[in-house]
Amino acid sequence: MNESGRVEAFSDGVFAIAITLLILDIKVPKADGPGGLWHALGAQWPSYAAYVVSFLVIGIMWVNHHQVFSYVARVDRALMFLNLLVLMVVAAVPWPTAMLAEYLREDRASHVAAAVYSLVMVAMALAFQALWWHLTRTGHLFDPRVDAPAARATRIRFALGSLGYPLTVGLAFVSAPLTLAAHGLLALYYGFNQVPVPTREAAAPS
Amino acid sequence: MNESGRVEAFSDGVFAIAITLLILDIKVPKADGPGGLWHALGAQWPSYAAYVVSFLVIGIMWVNHHQVFSYVARVDRALMFLNLLVLMVVAAVPWPTAMLAEYLREDRASHVAAAVYSLVMVAMALAFQALWWHLTRTGHLFDPRVDAPAARATRIRFALGSLGYPLTVGLAFVSAPLTLAAHGLLALYYGFNQVPVPTREAAAPS
Amino acid sequence: MNESGRVEAFSDGVFAIAITLLILDIKVPKADGPGGLWHALGAQWPSYAAYVVSFLVIGIMWVNHHQVFSYVARVDRALMFLNLLVLMVVAAVPWPTAMLAEYLREDRASHVAAAVYSLVMVAMALAFQALWWHLTRTGHLFDPRVDAPAARATRIRFALGSLGYPLTVGLAFVSAPLTLAAHGLLALYYGFNQVPVPTREAAAPS
Amino acid sequence: MNESGRVEAFSDGVFAIAITLLILDIKVPKADGPGGLWHALGAQWPSYAAYVVSFLVIGIMWVNHHQVFSYVARVDRALMFLNLLVLMVVAAVPWPTAMLAEYLREDRASHVAAAVYSLVMVAMALAFQALWWHLTRTGHLFDPRVDAPAARATRIRFALGSLGYPLTVGLAFVSAPLTLAAHGLLALYYGFNQVPVPTREAAAPS
């Protein structure tokens, strides 16, 4: 497996583990309450919502990470390091997810939990931006298919694309459930609307 | 590693982690009860039964997922997304497993826990069906070995094959232990009776 | 990646996760006892001993599993199933490890915990034997390098090699610490004394 | 996948899981204290600091492990075993991390926790040294690119490079926070200053 293949396999491992650890935050509820187990299960709906949204967030982040790395031929120290930063934030997602599920219905604490969740997403977007800026600085780490100048030109569009995240920090102080829903929608949006990596074939006149 | 190889490696990771997290639900029992540690160990038999059944369920699901993806050459956004849905349900299996083990002998709660376990299996079958319908819609994601029209024709048989799962939701309100046993049998059945992916070689007159 | 490569990658995942989950059983001790944190750390020595022994057991089991599968070219349903049984036992190892660490110094319970640990090892050896018997029954799943008749002849030696495990079940009722030590020694023994897979080159006159 | 590729894939799995389990030590704080959730979050800063440092430690260790193994062509029993020792220490890192986070601000216990953290790092450096000494003893496990005599000559430099770790054991009895910071700096240093594996191309006159 070549250099970038190894980095991708390691990254795939961290994404897969983080996404699978999310389920540890959904508890087996006590059945001895008034409404029995059905009622206790229903009362846990914030945990299910947070699980689905964070699963999509990490899943779509993996799709985008995989798409960028499929064009990377060489890995230098800086890229290795920036990739570790992306993974550091991705691996942390189960924690704000558990906190948002815990406090989603508790007035004051819900806003704080939603703001922390949003700030983790901002950190993820920034780390991914840093990775993209390093890759497109000289383009020498890309494989020959990539149109390096065109890739460099996507930087601004790429950055604008992440503006959604800081807005959710503000939304957190309006409504925590709305913030969670917004992150679900952002994940779906980025799932189907990435900035494609410009390639020479695409650029060549057909 | 090609496109679908990467999706498969990521999926293998989620399957492997979900199957290995199951053991976290089997607790170290207290030994200070009347019958000592042996008795306490015996009293935990629902956890062992749920562990074995869910291990088989996830394991066989991996075998079937791996078998389908070994014929996939290209991956589009929709397939990536549908695959995430399959993984979202697979990664959740440790939760209904822990709940069924906890309430298997508690009359009212046992039926609810068994019903939730069965509903998660229904969701898994539906997600896998959606994946198969997308793959067989045009067949363009398959590699050339696959007989696409014949694959499309298996859709109904594939769907019928999943009818067992909704029945277990009903069975849950009869007997939770029986429902758990039924899921074990369904896993064994699907372990040895998949709908094979039709290939051109198989179709060619020998 | 070919058929058996995929099964190996999935198995490697389960081995790697099981071996890494072992650390979750080593708790952060309370420091407010008489001897402070040093004393509390010292009192946890059974957890460290169980961690090291089980890490070796799973690690060496992975080495042997990997060595057998490096000669496997094709995978049939039965092999897939027998491999799931091996993984089901391997993935369970963190549970008897935590129990043995918890009760290693509690007279009656220590014997039960050590017996359960030994029984899990017997189950692992039996599952691995079943895998080896299936592979060597016709030898058609091996790649051409393997001398199938010679491989079949190792069955008895392979089985004898596992006799150590049932003996540890008896030893468990003598001394739990000795049993744990015995499993460590067995792991080291099997680490350096596997039954080699007989190949045609080895058999050919030099 | 060749022999060393399999060992690397397994090792990558253990590194990825250990690094992703670190987040389990960051708890969802109680929000019912005087300062509410913000204050409770702030009071947990040792957990965030320990998470970031240990994430870097394991991440950089993976980079160095991967760099060494990318030059390994063959694996013998001893290398397999020494690699298991490296993984045994790496997989243990979440435990001293949780302990250091728990006691970072508790006078006497903080020094003990910091010393244990440092001793685990010393063990990791020693295990990695043993791996390097075995590889460079005869050099026959390296692929042809490697200048074996030159690799052997790096042994002393490699050992000196690890002297930083024993010093942190002493620092632990001065200040736990300083010790944690020192490990962060050591990780960054080794991230950008490895002993390169000497190759014949590098040695050949240009």
GROMACS .gro file of N, CA, C and O in nm, chain B residues 90-143:
model
  216
  296VAL      N    1  -2.641  -0.100   1.171
  296VAL     CA    2  -2.550  -0.206   1.221
  296VAL      C    3  -2.479  -0.157   1.349
  296VAL      O    4  -2.471  -0.228   1.449
  297ALA      N    5  -2.430  -0.032   1.345
  297ALA     CA    6  -2.355   0.021   1.459
  297ALA      C    7  -2.444   0.037   1.582
  297ALA      O    8  -2.396   0.044   1.695
  298ALA      N    9  -2.577   0.040   1.560
  298ALA     CA   10  -2.668   0.059   1.673
  298ALA      C   11  -2.701  -0.074   1.744
  298ALA      O   12  -2.750  -0.074   1.857
  299VAL      N   13  -2.671  -0.187   1.680
  299VAL     CA   14  -2.716  -0.319   1.733
  299VAL      C   15  -2.675  -0.344   1.879
  299VAL      O   16  -2.752  -0.401   1.957
  300PRO      N   17  -2.554  -0.301   1.924
  300PRO     CA   18  -2.521  -0.325   2.066
  300PRO      C   19  -2.625  -0.269   2.164
  300PRO      O   20  -2.645  -0.324   2.272
  301TRP      N   21  -2.696  -0.164   2.126
  301TRP     CA   22  -2.793  -0.100   2.221
  301TRP      C   23  -2.916  -0.190   2.243
  301TRP      O   24  -2.944  -0.228   2.358
  302PRO      N   25  -2.991  -0.229   2.134
  302PRO     CA   26  -3.106  -0.317   2.162
  302PRO      C   27  -3.064  -0.453   2.220
  302PRO      O   28  -3.141  -0.517   2.291
  303THR      N   29  -2.938  -0.493   2.190
  303THR     CA   30  -2.887  -0.619   2.247
  303THR      C   31  -2.877  -0.608   2.399
  303THR      O   32  -2.924  -0.696   2.473
  304ALA      N   33  -2.821  -0.496   2.446
  304ALA     CA   34  -2.805  -0.475   2.591
  304ALA      C   35  -2.943  -0.466   2.657
  304ALA      O   36  -2.966  -0.521   2.765
  305MET      N   37  -3.037  -0.399   2.589
  305MET     CA   38  -3.172  -0.381   2.647
  305MET      C   39  -3.246  -0.515   2.656
  305MET      O   40  -3.309  -0.546   2.758
  306LEU      N   41  -3.235  -0.597   2.549
  306LEU     CA   42  -3.303  -0.727   2.549
  306LEU      C   43  -3.243  -0.817   2.657
  306LEU      O   44  -3.315  -0.888   2.729
  307ALA      N   45  -3.111  -0.810   2.674
  307ALA     CA   46  -3.046  -0.892   2.779
  307ALA      C   47  -3.095  -0.847   2.917
  307ALA      O   48  -3.126  -0.927   3.004
  308GLU      N   49  -3.108  -0.717   2.936
  308GLU     CA   50  -3.148  -0.659   3.066
  308GLU      C   51  -3.291  -0.700   3.103
  308GLU      O   52  -3.319  -0.733   3.218
  309TYR      N   53  -3.384  -0.700   3.003
  309TYR     CA   54  -3.526  -0.720   3.036
  309TYR      C   55  -3.583  -0.853   2.990
  309TYR      O   56  -3.704  -0.873   2.995
  310LEU      N   57  -3.499  -0.945   2.946
  310LEU     CA   58  -3.549  -1.069   2.884
  310LEU      C   59  -3.645  -1.145   2.977
  310LEU      O   60  -3.739  -1.209   2.933
  311ARG      N   61  -3.627  -1.131   3.109
  311ARG     CA   62  -3.710  -1.209   3.204
  311ARG      C   63  -3.809  -1.121   3.277
  311ARG      O   64  -3.875  -1.163   3.372
  312GLU      N   65  -3.820  -0.995   3.235
  312GLU     CA   66  -3.915  -0.907   3.307
  312GLU      C   67  -4.041  -0.893   3.222
  312GLU      O   68  -4.043  -0.821   3.121
  313ASP      N   69  -4.144  -0.956   3.262
  313ASP     CA   70  -4.267  -0.969   3.184
  313ASP      C   71  -4.294  -0.854   3.087
  313ASP      O   72  -4.256  -0.859   2.971
  314ARG      N   73  -4.352  -0.747   3.133
  314ARG     CA   74  -4.398  -0.644   3.038
  314ARG      C   75  -4.280  -0.585   2.961
  314ARG      O   76  -4.281  -0.576   2.838
  315ALA      N   77  -4.175  -0.550   3.029
  315ALA     CA   78  -4.062  -0.483   2.962
  315ALA      C   79  -3.997  -0.576   2.859
  315ALA      O   80  -3.944  -0.529   2.758
  316SER      N   81  -4.005  -0.708   2.882
  316SER     CA   82  -3.938  -0.800   2.788
  316SER      C   83  -4.000  -0.790   2.649
  316SER      O   84  -3.930  -0.793   2.547
  317HIS      N   85  -4.133  -0.771   2.644
  317HIS     CA   86  -4.199  -0.762   2.512
  317HIS      C   87  -4.156  -0.634   2.439
  317HIS      O   88  -4.132  -0.636   2.319
  318VAL      N   89  -4.145  -0.526   2.515
  318VAL     CA   90  -4.105  -0.398   2.453
  318VAL      C   91  -3.960  -0.410   2.402
  318VAL      O   92  -3.928  -0.374   2.288
  319ALA      N   93  -3.873  -0.465   2.486
  319ALA     CA   94  -3.731  -0.478   2.447
  319ALA      C   95  -3.717  -0.568   2.324
  319ALA      O   96  -3.642  -0.536   2.231
  320ALA      N   97  -3.795  -0.676   2.321
  320ALA     CA   98  -3.788  -0.768   2.205
  320ALA      C   99  -3.843  -0.700   2.080
  320ALA      O  100  -3.788  -0.716   1.969
  321ALA      N  101  -3.948  -0.619   2.098
  321ALA     CA  102  -4.005  -0.549   1.983
  321ALA      C  103  -3.905  -0.448   1.927
  321ALA      O  104  -3.885  -0.439   1.806
  322VAL      N  105  -3.836  -0.376   2.016
  322VAL     CA  106  -3.737  -0.276   1.969
  322VAL      C  107  -3.623  -0.349   1.897
  322VAL      O  108  -3.579  -0.307   1.789
  323TYR      N  109  -3.579  -0.461   1.951
  323TYR     CA  110  -3.472  -0.540   1.886
  323TYR      C  111  -3.516  -0.579   1.745
  323TYR      O  112  -3.443  -0.561   1.648
  324SER      N  113  -3.640  -0.627   1.735
  324SER     CA  114  -3.693  -0.671   1.604
  324SER      C  115  -3.706  -0.553   1.509
  324SER      O  116  -3.674  -0.563   1.390
  325LEU      N  117  -3.750  -0.438   1.560
  325LEU     CA  118  -3.765  -0.318   1.474
  325LEU      C  119  -3.628  -0.275   1.420
  325LEU      O  120  -3.616  -0.232   1.304
  326VAL      N  121  -3.523  -0.288   1.500
  326VAL     CA  122  -3.388  -0.254   1.452
  326VAL      C  123  -3.348  -0.351   1.339
  326VAL      O  124  -3.291  -0.310   1.238
  327MET      N  125  -3.387  -0.478   1.352
  327MET     CA  126  -3.357  -0.575   1.246
  327MET      C  127  -3.438  -0.542   1.120
  327MET      O  128  -3.385  -0.554   1.009
  328VAL      N  129  -3.563  -0.500   1.140
  328VAL     CA  130  -3.644  -0.460   1.023
  328VAL      C  131  -3.575  -0.342   0.954
  328VAL      O  132  -3.558  -0.339   0.831
  329ALA      N  133  -3.529  -0.245   1.033
  329ALA     CA  134  -3.462  -0.126   0.976
  329ALA      C  135  -3.337  -0.170   0.899
  329ALA      O  136  -3.308  -0.121   0.790
  330MET      N  137  -3.265  -0.270   0.953
  330MET     CA  138  -3.142  -0.317   0.886
  330MET      C  139  -3.178  -0.381   0.751
  330MET      O  140  -3.113  -0.353   0.650
  331ALA      N  141  -3.284  -0.462   0.753
  331ALA     CA  142  -3.325  -0.530   0.628
  331ALA      C  143  -3.370  -0.425   0.526
  331ALA      O  144  -3.332  -0.432   0.408
  332LEU      N  145  -3.446  -0.325   0.570
  332LEU     CA  146  -3.494  -0.221   0.477
  332LEU      C  147  -3.377  -0.142   0.418
  332LEU      O  148  -3.372  -0.115   0.298
  333ALA      N  149  -3.280  -0.108   0.505
  333ALA     CA  150  -3.164  -0.030   0.457
  333ALA      C  151  -3.086  -0.112   0.354
  333ALA      O  152  -3.042  -0.060   0.251
  334PHE      N  153  -3.074  -0.242   0.380
  334PHE     CA  154  -2.998  -0.328   0.289
  334PHE      C  155  -3.075  -0.344   0.157
  334PHE      O  156  -3.017  -0.341   0.048
  335GLN      N  157  -3.210  -0.353   0.168
  335GLN     CA  158  -3.294  -0.358   0.047
  335GLN      C  159  -3.276  -0.234  -0.037
  335GLN      O  160  -3.261  -0.241  -0.159
  336ALA      N  161  -3.275  -0.116   0.030
  336ALA     CA  162  -3.260   0.011  -0.044
  336ALA      C  163  -3.127   0.011  -0.118
  336ALA      O  164  -3.119   0.053  -0.234
  337LEU      N  165  -3.024  -0.040  -0.054
  337LEU     CA  166  -2.891  -0.048  -0.116
  337LEU      C  167  -2.900  -0.138  -0.241
  337LEU      O  168  -2.852  -0.100  -0.349
  338TRP      N  169  -2.964  -0.253  -0.227
  338TRP     CA  170  -2.974  -0.350  -0.337
  338TRP      C  171  -3.060  -0.292  -0.451
  338TRP      O  172  -3.025  -0.304  -0.568
  339TRP      N  173  -3.168  -0.221  -0.417
  339TRP     CA  174  -3.254  -0.161  -0.522
  339TRP      C  175  -3.175  -0.057  -0.599
  339TRP      O  176  -3.182  -0.047  -0.722
  340HIS      N  177  -3.094   0.023  -0.529
  340HIS     CA  178  -3.016   0.127  -0.599
  340HIS      C  179  -2.914   0.059  -0.692
  340HIS      O  180  -2.897   0.098  -0.807
  341LEU      N  181  -2.849  -0.044  -0.642
  341LEU     CA  182  -2.745  -0.112  -0.723
  341LEU      C  183  -2.806  -0.176  -0.849
  341LEU      O  184  -2.749  -0.173  -0.957
  342THR      N  185  -2.927  -0.232  -0.830
  342THR     CA  186  -2.986  -0.308  -0.944
  342THR      C  187  -3.074  -0.219  -1.031
  342THR      O  188  -3.130  -0.266  -1.129
  343ARG      N  189  -3.086  -0.090  -0.997
  343ARG     CA  190  -3.174  -0.002  -1.077
  343ARG      C  191  -3.121   0.005  -1.221
  343ARG      O  192  -3.192  -0.029  -1.315
  344THR      N  193  -2.993   0.043  -1.234
  344THR     CA  194  -2.937   0.047  -1.371
  344THR      C  195  -2.825  -0.057  -1.384
  344THR      O  196  -2.789  -0.097  -1.492
  345GLY      N  197  -2.771  -0.097  -1.270
  345GLY     CA  198  -2.664  -0.199  -1.276
  345GLY      C  199  -2.530  -0.140  -1.317
  345GLY      O  200  -2.430  -0.209  -1.323
  346HIS      N  201  -2.525  -0.006  -1.341
  346HIS     CA  202  -2.399   0.051  -1.395
  346HIS      C  203  -2.288   0.054  -1.290
  346HIS      O  204  -2.172   0.076  -1.321
  347LEU      N  205  -2.323   0.032  -1.161
  347LEU     CA  206  -2.218   0.033  -1.058
  347LEU      C  207  -2.153  -0.105  -1.042
  347LEU      O  208  -2.049  -0.118  -0.980
  348PHE      N  209  -2.217  -0.205  -1.103
  348PHE     CA  210  -2.162  -0.341  -1.092
  348PHE      C  211  -2.040  -0.359  -1.183
  348PHE      O  212  -2.024  -0.285  -1.280
  349ASP      N  213  -1.957  -0.457  -1.151
  349ASP     CA  214  -1.847  -0.485  -1.244
  349ASP      C  215  -1.903  -0.577  -1.355
  349ASP      O  216  -2.011  -0.636  -1.340
   0.00000   0.00000   0.00000
